XYZ file of C-alpha atoms in Angstrom:
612
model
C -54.735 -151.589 54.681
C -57.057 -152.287 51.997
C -60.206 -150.303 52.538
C -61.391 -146.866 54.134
C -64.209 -147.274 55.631
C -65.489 -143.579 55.310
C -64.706 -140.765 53.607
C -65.188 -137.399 54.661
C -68.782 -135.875 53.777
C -68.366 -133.966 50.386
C -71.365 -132.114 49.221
C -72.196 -132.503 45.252
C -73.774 -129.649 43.766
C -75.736 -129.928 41.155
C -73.766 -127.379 39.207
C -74.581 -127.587 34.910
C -72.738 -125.334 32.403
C -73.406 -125.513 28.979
C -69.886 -124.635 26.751
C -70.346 -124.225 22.991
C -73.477 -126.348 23.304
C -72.350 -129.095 25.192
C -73.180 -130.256 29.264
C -70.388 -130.160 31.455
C -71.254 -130.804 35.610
C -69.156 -129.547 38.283
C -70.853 -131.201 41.360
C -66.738 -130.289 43.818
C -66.770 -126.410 41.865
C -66.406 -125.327 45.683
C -63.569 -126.873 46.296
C -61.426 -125.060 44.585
C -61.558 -121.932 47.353
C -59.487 -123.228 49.427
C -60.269 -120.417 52.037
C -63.878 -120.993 52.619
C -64.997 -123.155 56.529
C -66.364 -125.886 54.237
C -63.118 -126.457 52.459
C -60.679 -126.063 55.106
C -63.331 -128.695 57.312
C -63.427 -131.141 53.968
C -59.396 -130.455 53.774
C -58.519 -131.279 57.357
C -60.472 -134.396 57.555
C -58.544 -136.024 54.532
C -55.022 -134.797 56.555
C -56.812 -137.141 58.991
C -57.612 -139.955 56.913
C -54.050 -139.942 55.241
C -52.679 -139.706 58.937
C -54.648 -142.926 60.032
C -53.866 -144.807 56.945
C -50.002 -143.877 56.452
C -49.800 -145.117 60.599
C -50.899 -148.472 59.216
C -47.328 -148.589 56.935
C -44.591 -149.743 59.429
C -42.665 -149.897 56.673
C -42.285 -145.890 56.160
C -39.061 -145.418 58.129
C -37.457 -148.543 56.376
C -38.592 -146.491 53.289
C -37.189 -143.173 54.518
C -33.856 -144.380 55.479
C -32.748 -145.924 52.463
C -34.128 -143.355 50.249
C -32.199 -141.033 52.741
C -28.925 -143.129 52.225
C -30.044 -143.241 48.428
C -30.196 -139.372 48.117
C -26.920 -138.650 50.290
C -24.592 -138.642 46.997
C -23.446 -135.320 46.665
C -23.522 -133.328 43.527
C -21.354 -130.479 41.350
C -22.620 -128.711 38.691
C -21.070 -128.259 35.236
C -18.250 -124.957 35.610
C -19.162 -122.285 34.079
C -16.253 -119.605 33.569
C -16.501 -116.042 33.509
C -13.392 -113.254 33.248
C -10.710 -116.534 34.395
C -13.117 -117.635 37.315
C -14.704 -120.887 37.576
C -18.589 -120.840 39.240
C -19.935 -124.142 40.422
C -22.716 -125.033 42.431
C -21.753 -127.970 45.006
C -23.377 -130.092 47.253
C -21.945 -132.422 49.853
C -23.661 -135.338 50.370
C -26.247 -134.786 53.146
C -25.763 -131.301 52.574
C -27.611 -128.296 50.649
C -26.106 -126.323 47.199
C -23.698 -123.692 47.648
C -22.513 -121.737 44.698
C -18.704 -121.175 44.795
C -16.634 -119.211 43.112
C -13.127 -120.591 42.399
C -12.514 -122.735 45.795
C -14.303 -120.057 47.280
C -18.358 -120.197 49.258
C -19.814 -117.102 47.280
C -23.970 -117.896 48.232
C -25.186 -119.916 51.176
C -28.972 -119.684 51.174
C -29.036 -121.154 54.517
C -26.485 -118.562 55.504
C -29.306 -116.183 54.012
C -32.458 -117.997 55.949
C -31.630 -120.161 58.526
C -34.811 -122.143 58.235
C -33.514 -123.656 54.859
C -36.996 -122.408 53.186
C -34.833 -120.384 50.751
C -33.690 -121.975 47.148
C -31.409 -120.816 44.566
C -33.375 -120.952 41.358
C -31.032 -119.749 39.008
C -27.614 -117.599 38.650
C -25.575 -115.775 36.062
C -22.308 -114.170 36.896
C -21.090 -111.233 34.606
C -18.881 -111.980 31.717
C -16.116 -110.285 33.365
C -17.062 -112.357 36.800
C -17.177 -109.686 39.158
C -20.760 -109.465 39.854
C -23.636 -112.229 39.844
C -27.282 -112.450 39.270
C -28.898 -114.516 41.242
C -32.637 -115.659 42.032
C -34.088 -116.545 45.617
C -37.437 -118.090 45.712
C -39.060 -119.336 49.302
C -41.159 -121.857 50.309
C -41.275 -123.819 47.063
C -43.779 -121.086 45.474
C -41.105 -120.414 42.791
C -41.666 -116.527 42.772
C -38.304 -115.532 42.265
C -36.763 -112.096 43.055
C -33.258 -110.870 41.377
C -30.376 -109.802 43.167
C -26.767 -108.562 42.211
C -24.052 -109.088 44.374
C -20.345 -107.954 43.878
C -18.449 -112.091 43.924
C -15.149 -109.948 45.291
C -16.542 -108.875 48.522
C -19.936 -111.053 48.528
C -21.742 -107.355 49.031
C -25.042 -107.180 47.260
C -24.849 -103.881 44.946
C -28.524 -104.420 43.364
C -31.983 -105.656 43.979
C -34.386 -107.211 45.060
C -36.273 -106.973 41.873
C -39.211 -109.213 42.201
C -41.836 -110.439 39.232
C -38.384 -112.266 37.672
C -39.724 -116.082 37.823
C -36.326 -118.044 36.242
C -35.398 -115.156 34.493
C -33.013 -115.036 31.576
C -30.240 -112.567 32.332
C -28.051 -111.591 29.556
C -25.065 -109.797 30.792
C -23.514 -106.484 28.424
C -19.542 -107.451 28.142
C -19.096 -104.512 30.580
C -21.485 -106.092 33.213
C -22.655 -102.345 33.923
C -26.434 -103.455 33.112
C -28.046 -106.472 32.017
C -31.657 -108.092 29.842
C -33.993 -109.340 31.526
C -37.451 -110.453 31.950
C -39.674 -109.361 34.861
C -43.577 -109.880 34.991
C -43.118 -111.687 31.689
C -41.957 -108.553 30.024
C -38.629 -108.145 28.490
C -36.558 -105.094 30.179
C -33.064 -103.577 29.904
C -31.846 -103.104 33.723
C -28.989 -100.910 34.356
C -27.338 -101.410 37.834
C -28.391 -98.652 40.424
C -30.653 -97.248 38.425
C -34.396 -97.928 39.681
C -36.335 -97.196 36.477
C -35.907 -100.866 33.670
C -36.257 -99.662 30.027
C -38.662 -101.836 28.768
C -38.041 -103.824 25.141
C -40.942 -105.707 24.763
C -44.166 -105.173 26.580
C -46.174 -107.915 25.417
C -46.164 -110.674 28.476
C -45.032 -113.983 27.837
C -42.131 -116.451 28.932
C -38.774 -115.343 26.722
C -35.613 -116.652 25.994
C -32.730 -114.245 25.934
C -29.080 -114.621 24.192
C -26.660 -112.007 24.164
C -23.188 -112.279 21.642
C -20.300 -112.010 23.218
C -19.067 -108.281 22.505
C -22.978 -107.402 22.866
C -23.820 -106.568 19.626
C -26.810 -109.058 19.343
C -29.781 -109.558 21.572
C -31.904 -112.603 20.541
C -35.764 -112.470 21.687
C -37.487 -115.666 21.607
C -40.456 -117.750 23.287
C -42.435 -120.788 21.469
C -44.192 -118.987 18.773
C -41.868 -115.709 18.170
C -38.120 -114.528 17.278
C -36.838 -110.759 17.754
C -33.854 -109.885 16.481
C -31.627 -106.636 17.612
C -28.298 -105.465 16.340
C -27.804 -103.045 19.848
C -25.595 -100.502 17.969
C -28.501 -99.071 16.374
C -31.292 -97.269 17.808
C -33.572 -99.860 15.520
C -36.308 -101.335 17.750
C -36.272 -105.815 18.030
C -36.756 -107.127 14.386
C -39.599 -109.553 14.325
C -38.796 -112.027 12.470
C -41.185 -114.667 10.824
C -40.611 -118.123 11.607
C -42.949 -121.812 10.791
C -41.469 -123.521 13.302
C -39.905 -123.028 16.959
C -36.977 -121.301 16.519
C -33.866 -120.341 18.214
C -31.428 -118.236 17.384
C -27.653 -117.335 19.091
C -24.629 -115.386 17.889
C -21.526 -117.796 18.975
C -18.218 -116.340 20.099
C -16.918 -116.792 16.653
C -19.277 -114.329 15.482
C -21.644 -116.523 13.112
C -25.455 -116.852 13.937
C -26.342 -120.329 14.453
C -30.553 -121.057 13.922
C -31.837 -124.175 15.934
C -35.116 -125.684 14.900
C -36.872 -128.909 15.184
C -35.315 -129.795 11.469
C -31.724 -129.366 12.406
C -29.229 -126.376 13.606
C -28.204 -124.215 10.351
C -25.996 -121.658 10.259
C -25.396 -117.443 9.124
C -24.618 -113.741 9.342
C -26.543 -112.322 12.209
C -26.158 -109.318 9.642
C -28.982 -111.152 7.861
C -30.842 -113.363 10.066
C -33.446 -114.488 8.166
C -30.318 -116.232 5.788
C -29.148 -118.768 7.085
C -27.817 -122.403 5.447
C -28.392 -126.151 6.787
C -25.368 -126.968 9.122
C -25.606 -129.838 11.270
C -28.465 -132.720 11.787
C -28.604 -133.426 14.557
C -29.409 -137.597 15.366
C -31.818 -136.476 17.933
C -34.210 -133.673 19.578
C -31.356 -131.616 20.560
C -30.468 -130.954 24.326
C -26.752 -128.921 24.491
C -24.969 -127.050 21.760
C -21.265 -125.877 22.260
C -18.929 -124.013 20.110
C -15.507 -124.863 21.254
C -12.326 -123.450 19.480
C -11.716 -126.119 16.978
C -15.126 -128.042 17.059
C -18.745 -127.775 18.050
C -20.269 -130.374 20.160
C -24.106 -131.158 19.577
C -25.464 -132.942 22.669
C -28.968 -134.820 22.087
C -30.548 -136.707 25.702
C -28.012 -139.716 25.194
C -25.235 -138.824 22.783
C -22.879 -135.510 22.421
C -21.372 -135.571 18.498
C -18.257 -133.768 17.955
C -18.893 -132.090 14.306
C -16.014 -129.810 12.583
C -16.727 -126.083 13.492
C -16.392 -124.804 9.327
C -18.066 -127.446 7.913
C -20.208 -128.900 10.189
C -19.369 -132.392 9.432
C -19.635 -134.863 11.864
C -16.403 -136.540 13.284
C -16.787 -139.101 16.032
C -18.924 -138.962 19.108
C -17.589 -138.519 22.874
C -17.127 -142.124 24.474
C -19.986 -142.196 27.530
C -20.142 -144.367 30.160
C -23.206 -146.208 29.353
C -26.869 -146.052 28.261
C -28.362 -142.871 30.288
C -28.589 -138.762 29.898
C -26.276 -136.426 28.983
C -27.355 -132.613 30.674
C -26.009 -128.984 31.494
C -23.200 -128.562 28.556
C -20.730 -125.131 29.223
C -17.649 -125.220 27.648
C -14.006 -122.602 27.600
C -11.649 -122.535 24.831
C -11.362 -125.987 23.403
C -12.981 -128.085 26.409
C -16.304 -128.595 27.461
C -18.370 -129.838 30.766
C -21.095 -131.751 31.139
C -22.986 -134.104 33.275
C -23.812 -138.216 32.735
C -26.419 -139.667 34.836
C -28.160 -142.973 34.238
C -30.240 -145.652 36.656
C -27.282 -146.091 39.281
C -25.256 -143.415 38.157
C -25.599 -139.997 40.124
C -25.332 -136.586 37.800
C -21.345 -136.607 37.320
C -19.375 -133.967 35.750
C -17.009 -134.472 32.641
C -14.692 -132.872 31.095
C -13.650 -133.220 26.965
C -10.566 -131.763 25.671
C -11.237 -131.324 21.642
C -7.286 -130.682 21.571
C -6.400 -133.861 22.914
C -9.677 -136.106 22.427
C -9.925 -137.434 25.244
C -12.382 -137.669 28.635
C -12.096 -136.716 31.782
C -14.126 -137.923 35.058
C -14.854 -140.378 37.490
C -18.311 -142.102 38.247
C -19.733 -142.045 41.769
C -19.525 -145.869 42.699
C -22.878 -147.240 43.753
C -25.810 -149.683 42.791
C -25.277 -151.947 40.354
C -28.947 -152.425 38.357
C -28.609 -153.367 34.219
C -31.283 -150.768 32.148
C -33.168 -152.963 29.781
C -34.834 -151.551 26.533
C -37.825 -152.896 25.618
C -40.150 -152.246 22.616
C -43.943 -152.296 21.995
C -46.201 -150.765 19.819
C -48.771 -148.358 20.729
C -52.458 -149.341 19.211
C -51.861 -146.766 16.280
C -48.694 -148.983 15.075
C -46.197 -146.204 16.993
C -43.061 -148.143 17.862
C -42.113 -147.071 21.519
C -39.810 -148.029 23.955
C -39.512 -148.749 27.683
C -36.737 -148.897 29.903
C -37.119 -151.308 32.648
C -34.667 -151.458 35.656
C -35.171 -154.755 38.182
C -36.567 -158.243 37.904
C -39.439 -159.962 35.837
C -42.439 -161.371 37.769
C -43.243 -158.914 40.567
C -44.707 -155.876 41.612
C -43.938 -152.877 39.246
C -43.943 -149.351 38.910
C -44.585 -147.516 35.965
C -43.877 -144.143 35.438
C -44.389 -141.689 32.542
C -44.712 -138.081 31.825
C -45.875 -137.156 28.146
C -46.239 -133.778 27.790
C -43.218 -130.688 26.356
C -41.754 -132.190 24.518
C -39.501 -133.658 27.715
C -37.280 -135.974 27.242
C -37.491 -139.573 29.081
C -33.516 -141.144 29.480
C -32.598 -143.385 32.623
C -31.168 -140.935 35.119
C -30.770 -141.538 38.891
C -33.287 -141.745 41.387
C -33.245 -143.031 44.790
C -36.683 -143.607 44.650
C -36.439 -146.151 41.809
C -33.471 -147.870 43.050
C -34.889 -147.706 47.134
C -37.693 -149.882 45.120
C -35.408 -152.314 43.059
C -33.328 -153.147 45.809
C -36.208 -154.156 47.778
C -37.454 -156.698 44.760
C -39.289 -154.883 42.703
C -38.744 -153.428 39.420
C -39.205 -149.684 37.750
C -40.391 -149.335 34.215
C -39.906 -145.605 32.426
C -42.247 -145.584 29.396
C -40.998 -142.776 26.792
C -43.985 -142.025 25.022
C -45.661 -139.450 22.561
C -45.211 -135.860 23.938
C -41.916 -137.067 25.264
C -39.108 -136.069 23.203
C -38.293 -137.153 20.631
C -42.059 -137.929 20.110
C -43.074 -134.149 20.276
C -46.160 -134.064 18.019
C -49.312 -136.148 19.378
C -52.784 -135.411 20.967
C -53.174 -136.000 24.197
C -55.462 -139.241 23.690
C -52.605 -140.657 21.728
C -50.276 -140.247 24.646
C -52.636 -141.738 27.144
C -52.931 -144.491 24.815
C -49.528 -145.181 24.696
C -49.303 -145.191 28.148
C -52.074 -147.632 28.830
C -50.213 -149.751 26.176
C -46.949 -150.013 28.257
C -49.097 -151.421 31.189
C -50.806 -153.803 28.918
C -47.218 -154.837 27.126
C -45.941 -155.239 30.979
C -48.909 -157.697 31.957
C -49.002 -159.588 28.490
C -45.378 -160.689 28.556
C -45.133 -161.415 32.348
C -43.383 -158.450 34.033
C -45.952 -158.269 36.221
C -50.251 -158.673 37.109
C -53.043 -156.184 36.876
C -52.670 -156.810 40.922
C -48.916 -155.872 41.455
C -49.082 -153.053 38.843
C -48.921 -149.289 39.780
C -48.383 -146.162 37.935
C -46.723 -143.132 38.811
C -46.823 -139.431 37.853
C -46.466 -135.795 38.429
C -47.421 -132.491 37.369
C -48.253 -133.289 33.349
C -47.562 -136.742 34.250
C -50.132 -136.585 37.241
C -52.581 -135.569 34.658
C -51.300 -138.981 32.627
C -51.628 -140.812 35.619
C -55.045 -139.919 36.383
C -56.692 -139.898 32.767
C -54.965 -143.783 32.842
C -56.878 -144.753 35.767
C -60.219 -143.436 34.417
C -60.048 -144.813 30.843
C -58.624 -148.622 32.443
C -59.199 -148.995 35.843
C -58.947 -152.603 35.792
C -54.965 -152.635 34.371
C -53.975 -151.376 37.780
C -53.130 -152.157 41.315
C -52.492 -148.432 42.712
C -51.644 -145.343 41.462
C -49.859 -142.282 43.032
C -50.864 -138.299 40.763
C -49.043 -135.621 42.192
C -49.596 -132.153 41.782
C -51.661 -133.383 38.741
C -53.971 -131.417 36.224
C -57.416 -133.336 36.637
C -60.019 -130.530 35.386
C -59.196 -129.966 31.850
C -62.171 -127.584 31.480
C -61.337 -125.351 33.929
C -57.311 -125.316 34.059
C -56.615 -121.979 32.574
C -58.435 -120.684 35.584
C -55.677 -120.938 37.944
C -51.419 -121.650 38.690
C -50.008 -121.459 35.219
C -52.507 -122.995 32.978
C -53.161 -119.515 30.826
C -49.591 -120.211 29.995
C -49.856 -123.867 28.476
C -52.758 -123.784 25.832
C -49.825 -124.604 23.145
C -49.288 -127.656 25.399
C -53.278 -128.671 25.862
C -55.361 -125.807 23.803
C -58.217 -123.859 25.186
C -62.011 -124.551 26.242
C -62.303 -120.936 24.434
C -61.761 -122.617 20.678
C -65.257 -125.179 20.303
C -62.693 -128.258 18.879
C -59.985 -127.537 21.601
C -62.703 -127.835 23.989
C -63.877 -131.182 22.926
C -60.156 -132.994 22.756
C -60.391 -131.373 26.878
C -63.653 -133.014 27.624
C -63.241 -136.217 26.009
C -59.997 -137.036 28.175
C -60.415 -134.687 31.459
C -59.937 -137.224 34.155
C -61.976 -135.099 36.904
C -64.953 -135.654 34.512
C -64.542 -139.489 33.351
C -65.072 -140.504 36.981
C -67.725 -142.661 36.674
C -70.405 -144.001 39.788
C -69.639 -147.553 40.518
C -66.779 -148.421 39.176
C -63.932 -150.201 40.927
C -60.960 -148.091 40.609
C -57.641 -148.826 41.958
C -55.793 -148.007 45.194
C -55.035 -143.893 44.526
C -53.076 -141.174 46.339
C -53.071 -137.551 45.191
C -50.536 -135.225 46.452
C -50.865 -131.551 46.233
C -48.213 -129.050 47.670
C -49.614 -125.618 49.227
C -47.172 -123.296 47.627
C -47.469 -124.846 44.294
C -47.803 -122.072 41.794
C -47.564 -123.958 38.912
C -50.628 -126.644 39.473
C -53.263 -125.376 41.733
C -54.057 -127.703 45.044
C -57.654 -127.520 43.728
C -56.921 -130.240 41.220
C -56.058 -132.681 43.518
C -58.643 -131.725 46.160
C -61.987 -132.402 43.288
C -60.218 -135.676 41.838
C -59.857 -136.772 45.267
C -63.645 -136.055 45.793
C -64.805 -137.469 42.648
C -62.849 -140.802 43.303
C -63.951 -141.333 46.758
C -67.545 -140.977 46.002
C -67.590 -142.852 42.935
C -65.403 -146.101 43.740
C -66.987 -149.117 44.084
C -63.724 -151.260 44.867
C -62.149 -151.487 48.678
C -58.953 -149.640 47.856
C -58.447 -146.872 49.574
C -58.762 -143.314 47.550
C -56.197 -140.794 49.370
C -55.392 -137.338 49.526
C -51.709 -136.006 51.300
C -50.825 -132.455 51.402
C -48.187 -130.536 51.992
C -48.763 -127.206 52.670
C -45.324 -125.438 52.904
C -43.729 -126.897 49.597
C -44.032 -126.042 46.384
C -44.176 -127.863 43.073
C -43.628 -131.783 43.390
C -40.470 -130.559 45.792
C -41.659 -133.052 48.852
C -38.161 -134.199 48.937
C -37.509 -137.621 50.692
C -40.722 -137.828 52.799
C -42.952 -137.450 50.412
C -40.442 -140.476 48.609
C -40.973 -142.808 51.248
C -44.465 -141.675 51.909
C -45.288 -142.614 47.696
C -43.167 -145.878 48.314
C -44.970 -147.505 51.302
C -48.332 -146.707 49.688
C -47.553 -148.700 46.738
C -45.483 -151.284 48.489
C -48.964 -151.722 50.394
C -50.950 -151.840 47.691
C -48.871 -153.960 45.249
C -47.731 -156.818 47.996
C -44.311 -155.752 47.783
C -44.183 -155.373 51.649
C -45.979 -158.662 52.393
């Protein structure tokens, strides 16, 4: 189905604002109340128009099945030990997590809400392993509340404390009372007792690290360190820092500093001096101090280094060319997960007393990763990584934003799309890791150069090309399809950012000026305008095949993103692709799961002749 041949009436305002001098219209301002009769009407036909288009795709349940079969791996976390006991989070293929304790089913949230609307966000079990933290969230809307359960008797002894979204908990070596943070603030919560003492008031999202015998509390979020030696009535130490910086007394007792330069190393009993220990040979993803060594993971690599010196020694033997994630380690061995295109996450174990590796790969799909360069048009030497065949219709996806870091992992979506002839292109690009520092332009750039490197050396046509996105990467998507609308066949945005002007309004954008800056500061505001895809749509223009999807418990990325793009598009295009909007109004943050996969899949299949 190439065309629409209506879309649903949307009234333009003629709404002008002037910001530190400058015109900025907002003809869709009212729909971003998502309550009002106008809204809901304007919402409910575009469920309508998705629902009559997507019945055009036979080829959704081909899509859905093998993207089920795709998904139905199975998974284990890496252990984590506490007091002798061994905590894992499992799931059988098919099946939902469960965390266990020894061989032993410790939390079921089904058990705990039969309508499997319940997640486990996070967990931390006592250092003695006799009690657990854990973190239920429902419906996707990531608004986690704390709970303390005894792992003995599975009783829960404490909670619900709610305002605790992916809380740190640090654990005292006694597991009587635990750090926290709840509504952003950090707080000192003593089990059974239902007043917190609070340590810092300011709000803002914190890391927490406690040492071992729970002498030192580390404070931390992008901008700021605090520093507490808990034997002393002294107040958090703030300490002055240039760079992000984080800081962590290991069980040997020595205060190890991380920082974009490098880790170094110190006294906690003076924490502001510390020496240069280890260089790492990337933007660094795992750090763990075993008994003899210390193992420094980066997204691809994990370097065994000599614990005194901090000399490097040989690097752990990995399976191929893909991501290494969720290092824990006891005594001298350590866990941690591989993952690459046709690898699922699987769990390893190295023994520094022996050298040697432990774990078996799931067997599955056998697709080669290719790494391609190109240069983006400021001379920046980038790379892509390219899964399936030359000549056909393509998808490429990219993120760009925190510093995130872009290594082939497994998906069932990309492989559900190689196997059927196509081929997947990753593009790691500036605001990726390791490429942290960039403006936004300069990562939209780069991303419009991977398409044009793709179409120059044959990969694939302006016609068969689509791009792919969410959340920060929604926003890439969309500012791509505004700045070169001709380099592209179709392009799916979910949960995406679109009005840069107005995102600190609503979800979490107050949070993530550091990321984007602030229409408050005159040249912040600028670098917004100049690149806010909701206000590059331009009359007349023949943009490509798009579908936006927005998720109604998204807390994160307001709905109302999606909803004006979608508006601006459809009244704007001047080409016969179809401009689409699918909701989903009980999940949360890009959490659609395999519908939404096969959903994403026939809409670019349709639009890229991949189907035909």
């Amino acid at each position: 189905m190439d065309s629409v041949q209506t879309y649903p009436c949307a009234e333009r305002l003629s709404l002008v604002e002037q910001v530190h001098g400058c015109t900025v219209a907002d003809p869709y301002r009212w729909l971003e109340d998502s309550s009002t009769a106008e809204t809901e009407r304007w919402s409910r036909d575009q469920d309508d128009l998705w629902l009559t288009y997507a019945g055009t795709l036979t080829s959704r349940f081909r899509w859905k099945n093998r993207v089920r079969q795709l998904s139905d791996v199975g998974s284990v976390s890496t252990p984590v030990w506490r007091g002798g006991r061994c905590f894992t989070l499992r799931r059988e293929a098919g099946g939902h997590p469960i965390l266990f304790v020894d061989e032993t089913p410790l939390l079921d949230p089904k058990q705990l809400d039969p309508t499997g609307l319940t997640t486990l966000d996070a967990w931390q079990p006592s250092p003695d392993g006799t009690k657990l933290a854990y973190q239920l969230s429902r419906g996707g809307d990531e608004r986690s509340t704390l709970n303390v359960l005894d792992t003995a008797t599975g009783e829960l002894i404490d909670g619900p404390l709610d305002g605790c979204r992916y809380s740190p908990v640090a654990w005292l070596p006694d597991g009587s009372a635990f750090y926290y943070v709840r509504f952003r603030q950090v707080r000192r919560h003593r089990l059974g007792d239902p007043d917190d003492t609070t340590i810092l008031d300011r709000e803002a999202s914190y890391g927490l690290e406690l040492s071992a015998d729970g002498r030192w509390l580390t404070i931390c979020t992008t901008t700021d360190l605090w520093f507490a030696d808990l034997t002393t009535d002294e107040p958090p130490a703030h300490l002055p820092q240039d760079t992000t910086t984080i800081m962590s007394v290991g069980p040997d007792n020595r205060l190890y500093v991380v920082t974009a330069s490098g880790i170094g190393i110190g006294d906690p009993a003076q924490p502001t001096l510390w020496r240069e220990y280890i260089q790492p040979e990337g933007p660094l993803t795992g750090l763990a101090i075993l008994d003899d060594v210390v193992l420094v993971a980066t997204a691809s690599q994990i370097a065994v280094h000599d614990r005194e010196t901090g000399a490097r020694q040989s690097a752990i033997d990995l399976p191929g060319f893909g991501s290494v994630g969720s290092l824990t380690s006891d005594g001298n061995r350590a866990w941690f997960t591989y993952t690459d295109s046709v690898t699922p996450p699987t769990v390893y174990c190295y023994d520094a007393t022996t050298g040697r590796m432990t774990g078996t790969a799931s067997g599955g799909q056998r697709a080669e990763t290719q790494r391609l360069s190109y240069t983006s048009p400021d001379g920046a030497d980038l790379e892509l990584h390219v899964i399936g065949n030359q000549g056909g219709p393509t998808i490429l996806y990219g993120y760009g934003g925190f510093g995130q870091t872009l290594t082939p992992t497994y998906s069932a979506f990309a492989l559900a799309w190689v196997e059927a002839g196509g081929a997947f292109v990753t593009a790691t690009i500036r605001g990726d890791a390791p490429h942290r520092e960039s403006t936004k332009q300069q990562t939209i750039d780069d991303f419009i150069a991977a398409a044009e490197y793709l179409i120059a050396e044959g990969w694939t046509t302006a016609d068969q090309l689509a791009i792919c996105g969410e959340s920060n990467g929604g926003l890439l998507v969309a500012a791509a399809i505004t700045q070169r609308p001709e380099l592209f066949a179709a392009a799916v945005s979910s949960a995406p950012l679109t009005d840069m002007i107005r995102y600190e309004l609503s979800g979490l954008g107050e949070r993530w000026t550091s990321e984007y800056g602030s229409v408050k500061d005159p040249d912040e505001f600028k670098v917004l305008a100049s690149y806010s895809p909701y206000h590059r749509v331009t009359d007349g223009v023949k943009y490509p095949a798009v579908l936006l999807t927005a998720f109604g418990n998204d807390t994160r990325v307001d709905p109302l993103h999606a909803r004006k793009m979608c508006a601006a598009l459809q009244h704007a295009t001047a080409s016969q692709r179809p401009v689409l909007l699918r909701f989903e109004p009980d999940a949360g943050h890009v959490t659609g799961g395999i519908n939404l996969a096969a959903d994403m899949l026939a809409f670019l299949a349709d639009q890229t002749g991949l189907d035909r």
